[in-house]
CSV table of C-alpha atoms in Angstrom, one decimal:
chain,number,residue,atom,x,y,z
A,1,MET,CA,105.5,121.8,81.9
A,2,HIS,CA,105.6,124.0,85.0
A,3,THR,CA,108.9,124.9,86.6
A,4,LEU,CA,109.7,124.3,90.2
A,5,GLU,CA,109.4,128.0,91.1
A,6,GLU,CA,106.0,128.2,89.4
A,7,GLU,CA,104.8,125.2,91.4
A,8,LEU,CA,106.1,126.7,94.6
A,9,ASP,CA,104.3,129.9,93.8
A,10,ARG,CA,101.1,127.9,93.4
A,11,LEU,CA,101.7,126.2,96.7
A,12,LEU,CA,102.3,129.5,98.5
A,13,ALA,CA,99.2,131.0,97.0
A,14,THR,CA,96.9,128.1,98.2
A,15,PRO,CA,94.0,129.6,100.2
A,16,ARG,CA,94.3,129.0,103.9
A,17,GLN,CA,90.9,127.2,104.1
A,18,GLU,CA,91.9,124.8,101.3
A,19,LEU,CA,95.3,124.2,102.9
A,20,ARG,CA,93.8,123.5,106.3
A,21,ALA,CA,91.3,121.0,104.8
A,22,ASP,CA,94.1,119.2,103.0
A,23,LEU,CA,96.2,119.0,106.2
A,24,GLU,CA,93.3,117.8,108.2
A,25,TYR,CA,92.7,115.0,105.7
A,26,VAL,CA,96.3,113.9,105.9
A,27,ALA,CA,96.2,114.1,109.7
A,28,ARG,CA,93.4,111.5,109.7
A,29,HIS,CA,95.8,109.0,108.2
A,30,ARG,CA,99.2,109.9,109.7
A,31,SER,CA,100.7,112.0,112.3
A,32,LEU,CA,102.0,115.5,111.2
A,33,PRO,CA,105.0,117.4,112.5
A,34,GLY,CA,104.4,120.4,114.8
A,35,TRP,CA,105.1,123.0,112.1
A,36,ALA,CA,102.1,121.7,110.1
A,37,ARG,CA,99.8,123.5,112.5
A,38,GLU,CA,101.6,126.7,111.8
A,39,LEU,CA,101.2,126.1,108.1
A,40,ALA,CA,97.5,125.4,108.6
A,41,ASP,CA,97.1,128.7,110.5
A,42,GLY,CA,98.6,130.6,107.6
A,43,ASP,CA,102.0,131.3,109.1
A,44,GLN,CA,104.0,132.9,106.2
A,45,GLY,CA,107.3,132.0,107.8
A,46,ALA,CA,106.3,128.3,108.0
A,47,ALA,CA,105.2,128.4,104.3
A,48,ALA,CA,108.5,130.1,103.3
A,49,ARG,CA,110.5,127.4,105.2
A,50,LEU,CA,108.5,124.6,103.5
A,51,ALA,CA,109.2,126.1,100.1
A,52,GLN,CA,112.9,126.4,100.8
A,53,SER,CA,113.0,122.8,102.1
A,54,ILE,CA,111.4,121.7,98.8
A,55,ARG,CA,114.1,123.6,96.9
A,56,ASP,CA,116.8,122.0,98.9
A,57,TYR,CA,115.4,118.5,98.3
A,58,HIS,CA,115.0,119.1,94.6
A,59,ARG,CA,118.6,120.3,94.3
A,60,ILE,CA,119.9,117.1,96.0
A,61,ALA,CA,117.5,114.4,95.0
A,62,VAL,CA,115.9,115.5,91.7
A,63,ALA,CA,117.9,118.0,89.7
A,64,PRO,CA,121.0,115.7,89.2
A,65,TYR,CA,118.8,113.0,87.8
A,66,TRP,CA,116.3,115.1,85.9
A,67,ARG,CA,117.2,114.1,82.4
A,68,GLY,CA,116.9,110.4,83.3
A,69,LEU,CA,113.6,111.0,85.1
A,70,ALA,CA,112.1,113.0,82.2
A,71,SER,CA,113.1,110.6,79.5
A,72,THR,CA,111.9,107.5,81.5
A,73,ILE,CA,108.5,109.1,82.0
A,74,ALA,CA,108.3,110.3,78.4
A,75,ALA,CA,109.2,106.7,77.2
A,76,ASP,CA,106.5,105.3,79.5
A,77,LEU,CA,103.9,107.6,78.0
A,78,ALA,CA,104.9,106.6,74.5
A,79,GLU,CA,104.6,102.9,75.5
A,80,ARG,CA,101.2,103.5,77.1
A,81,ALA,CA,100.0,105.1,73.9
A,82,ARG,CA,101.1,102.0,72.0
A,83,GLN,CA,99.3,99.7,74.4
A,84,LEU,CA,96.1,101.7,74.1
A,85,ARG,CA,96.3,101.6,70.4
A,86,ASP,CA,97.2,97.9,70.1
A,87,GLY,CA,95.5,96.3,73.1
A,88,GLY,CA,93.0,98.9,74.4
A,89,LEU,CA,92.4,100.1,77.9
A,90,GLU,CA,92.5,96.6,79.2
A,91,GLN,CA,96.2,96.2,78.3
A,92,VAL,CA,97.1,99.6,79.8
A,93,LEU,CA,95.3,98.9,83.2
A,94,SER,CA,96.8,95.3,83.3
A,95,THR,CA,100.4,96.5,83.1
A,96,LEU,CA,100.5,99.7,85.2
A,97,HIS,CA,102.5,98.3,88.1
A,98,PRO,CA,103.2,94.9,89.7
A,99,ARG,CA,101.1,95.9,92.7
A,100,MET,CA,98.1,97.0,90.6
A,101,HIS,CA,95.7,94.4,89.3
A,102,TRP,CA,92.9,95.0,86.8
A,103,ARG,CA,89.9,92.8,87.6
A,104,PRO,CA,87.0,94.3,85.6
A,105,PRO,CA,85.4,96.6,86.6
A,106,HIS,CA,87.8,97.2,89.4
A,107,LEU,CA,91.4,98.3,89.5
A,108,GLU,CA,92.9,96.8,92.7
A,109,ILE,CA,96.0,98.3,94.4
A,110,ASP,CA,98.0,96.4,97.0
A,111,SER,CA,98.1,98.8,100.0
A,112,PRO,CA,98.1,98.6,103.8
A,113,ALA,CA,95.1,101.0,103.7
A,114,ASP,CA,91.7,99.4,103.1
A,115,LEU,CA,90.1,102.2,101.0
A,116,ASP,CA,87.6,102.2,98.2
A,117,PHE,CA,87.7,105.0,95.6
A,118,ARG,CA,84.5,105.5,93.6
A,119,LEU,CA,84.8,107.5,90.5
A,120,GLY,CA,81.2,108.3,90.2
A,121,GLY,CA,81.4,108.7,86.4
A,122,ARG,CA,84.3,111.2,86.6
A,123,GLY,CA,86.8,109.0,84.9
A,124,LEU,CA,90.4,108.3,86.0
A,125,LEU,CA,93.5,110.3,85.0
A,126,LEU,CA,96.6,108.1,84.8
A,127,ALA,CA,99.9,109.9,85.5
A,128,PRO,CA,103.4,108.3,85.5
A,129,SER,CA,105.5,109.1,88.6
A,130,ALA,CA,109.2,108.4,89.1
A,131,PHE,CA,109.0,108.0,92.9
A,132,MET,CA,105.8,106.2,94.1
A,133,SER,CA,102.3,105.2,93.3
A,134,TYR,CA,99.4,107.0,95.1
A,135,VAL,CA,95.9,108.4,94.7
A,136,PRO,CA,95.8,112.0,96.0
A,137,CYS,CA,92.2,112.2,96.8
A,138,ASP,CA,89.8,111.5,99.7
A,139,PRO,CA,87.6,108.5,99.0
A,140,ASP,CA,85.0,109.9,101.4
A,141,GLU,CA,84.4,113.0,99.3
A,142,GLU,CA,81.3,112.0,97.4
A,143,GLN,CA,80.8,115.5,96.0
A,144,ALA,CA,84.4,116.0,95.0
A,145,THR,CA,84.8,117.8,91.6
A,146,ASP,CA,88.6,117.4,91.1
A,147,GLN,CA,89.6,114.9,88.5
A,148,PRO,CA,90.5,111.6,90.2
A,149,THR,CA,94.1,110.8,89.5
A,150,LEU,CA,96.2,107.7,89.9
A,151,TYR,CA,100.0,108.3,90.0
A,152,TYR,CA,101.7,105.0,89.1
A,153,ASP,CA,105.4,104.4,89.6
A,154,VAL,CA,107.1,103.8,86.3
A,155,ALA,CA,110.0,102.2,88.2
A,156,GLY,CA,108.0,99.2,89.2
A,157,ASP,CA,109.5,97.8,92.4
A,158,GLY,CA,112.8,99.6,92.2
A,159,PRO,CA,114.3,102.8,90.9
A,160,PRO,CA,115.3,102.8,87.2
A,161,ARG,CA,119.0,102.3,86.7
A,162,ALA,CA,119.0,105.5,84.6
A,163,LEU,CA,118.2,107.6,87.6
A,164,ALA,CA,121.5,106.7,89.2
A,165,THR,CA,123.8,106.3,86.2
A,166,GLY,CA,122.1,107.9,83.2
A,167,LEU,CA,121.1,105.9,80.1
A,168,TYR,CA,124.0,107.2,78.2
A,169,GLY,CA,126.7,107.4,80.8
A,170,PRO,CA,130.1,105.7,80.4
A,171,GLN,CA,128.8,102.5,81.9
A,172,GLY,CA,125.3,102.7,80.5
A,173,GLY,CA,124.1,99.7,78.5
A,174,LEU,CA,122.4,101.8,76.0
A,175,ALA,CA,125.6,103.8,75.3
A,176,ALA,CA,127.5,100.5,74.8
A,177,LEU,CA,124.9,99.5,72.2
A,178,VAL,CA,124.5,102.7,70.1
A,179,GLY,CA,127.3,105.0,71.3
A,180,HIS,CA,127.4,107.8,73.9
A,181,SER,CA,126.1,110.6,71.6
A,182,ARG,CA,123.4,108.6,69.9
A,183,ALA,CA,122.1,107.3,73.2
A,184,ALA,CA,122.0,110.9,74.5
A,185,VAL,CA,120.0,111.9,71.4
A,186,LEU,CA,117.5,109.1,71.8
A,187,GLU,CA,117.0,110.1,75.5
A,188,ALA,CA,116.5,113.7,74.6
A,189,ILE,CA,114.0,112.8,71.9
A,190,ALA,CA,111.9,111.1,74.5
A,191,GLU,CA,110.6,114.5,75.5
A,192,GLY,CA,109.9,115.5,71.9
A,193,ALA,CA,112.2,117.9,70.2
A,194,SER,CA,112.9,119.8,67.0
A,195,THR,CA,116.4,119.4,65.5
A,196,SER,CA,117.6,122.7,66.9
A,197,GLN,CA,116.2,121.9,70.4
A,198,LEU,CA,117.8,118.4,70.2
A,199,ALA,CA,121.2,120.0,69.4
A,200,ARG,CA,121.0,122.4,72.4
A,201,ARG,CA,119.9,119.6,74.8
A,202,VAL,CA,122.7,117.3,73.9
A,203,GLY,CA,125.4,119.9,73.1
A,204,LEU,CA,125.9,118.9,69.4
A,205,SER,CA,125.8,120.9,66.2
A,206,ILE,CA,122.5,121.0,64.4
A,207,ALA,CA,124.1,118.9,61.6
A,208,SER,CA,125.3,116.2,64.0
A,209,ALA,CA,121.9,116.1,65.8
A,210,SER,CA,120.1,115.7,62.5
A,211,GLU,CA,122.5,112.9,61.5
A,212,HIS,CA,121.9,111.0,64.7
A,213,ALA,CA,118.2,111.5,64.5
A,214,THR,CA,118.3,110.2,60.9
A,215,VAL,CA,120.1,107.0,61.9
A,216,LEU,CA,117.7,106.4,64.8
A,217,ARG,CA,114.7,107.0,62.4
A,218,ARG,CA,116.1,104.4,60.0
A,219,ALA,CA,116.4,102.0,62.9
A,220,GLY,CA,112.7,102.4,63.7
A,221,LEU,CA,113.4,104.1,67.0
A,222,VAL,CA,112.4,107.7,66.1
A,223,THR,CA,109.7,109.2,63.9
A,224,THR,CA,110.0,112.7,62.4
A,225,HIS,CA,107.3,115.0,61.0
A,226,ARG,CA,107.3,118.6,59.8
A,227,ILE,CA,105.6,121.4,61.6
A,228,GLY,CA,105.9,124.3,59.1
A,229,ARG,CA,109.6,124.4,58.3
A,230,THR,CA,110.6,122.6,61.5
A,231,ARG,CA,111.4,118.9,61.8
A,232,HIS,CA,110.0,117.5,65.0
A,233,HIS,CA,111.2,114.2,66.4
A,234,SER,CA,109.5,111.8,68.8
A,235,LEU,CA,109.9,108.2,69.9
A,236,THR,CA,108.3,105.3,68.2
A,237,PRO,CA,106.9,102.5,70.4
A,238,LEU,CA,110.1,100.5,69.7
A,239,GLY,CA,112.3,103.5,70.8
A,240,ALA,CA,110.2,103.9,74.0
A,241,GLU,CA,110.5,100.2,74.8
A,242,LEU,CA,114.3,100.4,74.3
A,243,LEU,CA,114.6,103.3,76.7
A,244,LEU,CA,112.4,101.7,79.3
A,245,HIS,CA,114.4,98.4,79.2
A,246,ALA,CA,117.6,100.4,79.4
A,247,ALA,CA,116.3,102.3,82.4
A,248,ALA,CA,115.3,99.1,84.2
A,249,SER,CA,118.4,97.0,83.5
């Protein structure tokens, strides 16, 4: 997973021609602020101000809720894997979002914009998002080579409760069910973790982290396998479903 600064470095390194083309596409669908022209012209000051604005937004709107965001997305991925295994692609596409409807061979998305996206045999990459659903590509680009991607909102029609309160906070329903520490361990395991990584993430001793993981494994919420001498923990479909329901409630 890339860090924020790595992604900002990629943004600042975007070739001017590519950046201008992207902004021209956006301008065809919505009005842009005045500084966007400076950005399109390659103004380094405008790019630096944009990067700092993203840092400020991340500090206020994302960083305080990152653990809840990451665990909710990880739980969704685990649930999609279960759906694909048990019900195939039809089940995955039928349950992506309340405003997305799978009517073979078309995936319809309720949107004010009347646009048709044709994959042209390139396939579709599904990516969970914690903020909104969108398709970041130009449907008019028949020769596009980028992988078509659909970002679907894991929150459905509203933000997960976990983003505001945490799954394992003092008032969290999951914490009331399994206890503060064990809920924190389950949430941390959503991203996949070895026992030592789990202990660092949650602030427990390795022995305590291992004990909590064992209890969760016996309850069918976690699976554990060895990679060399390391025990690696991940969610079972039941564990993923529990996290998702806790986030939405």
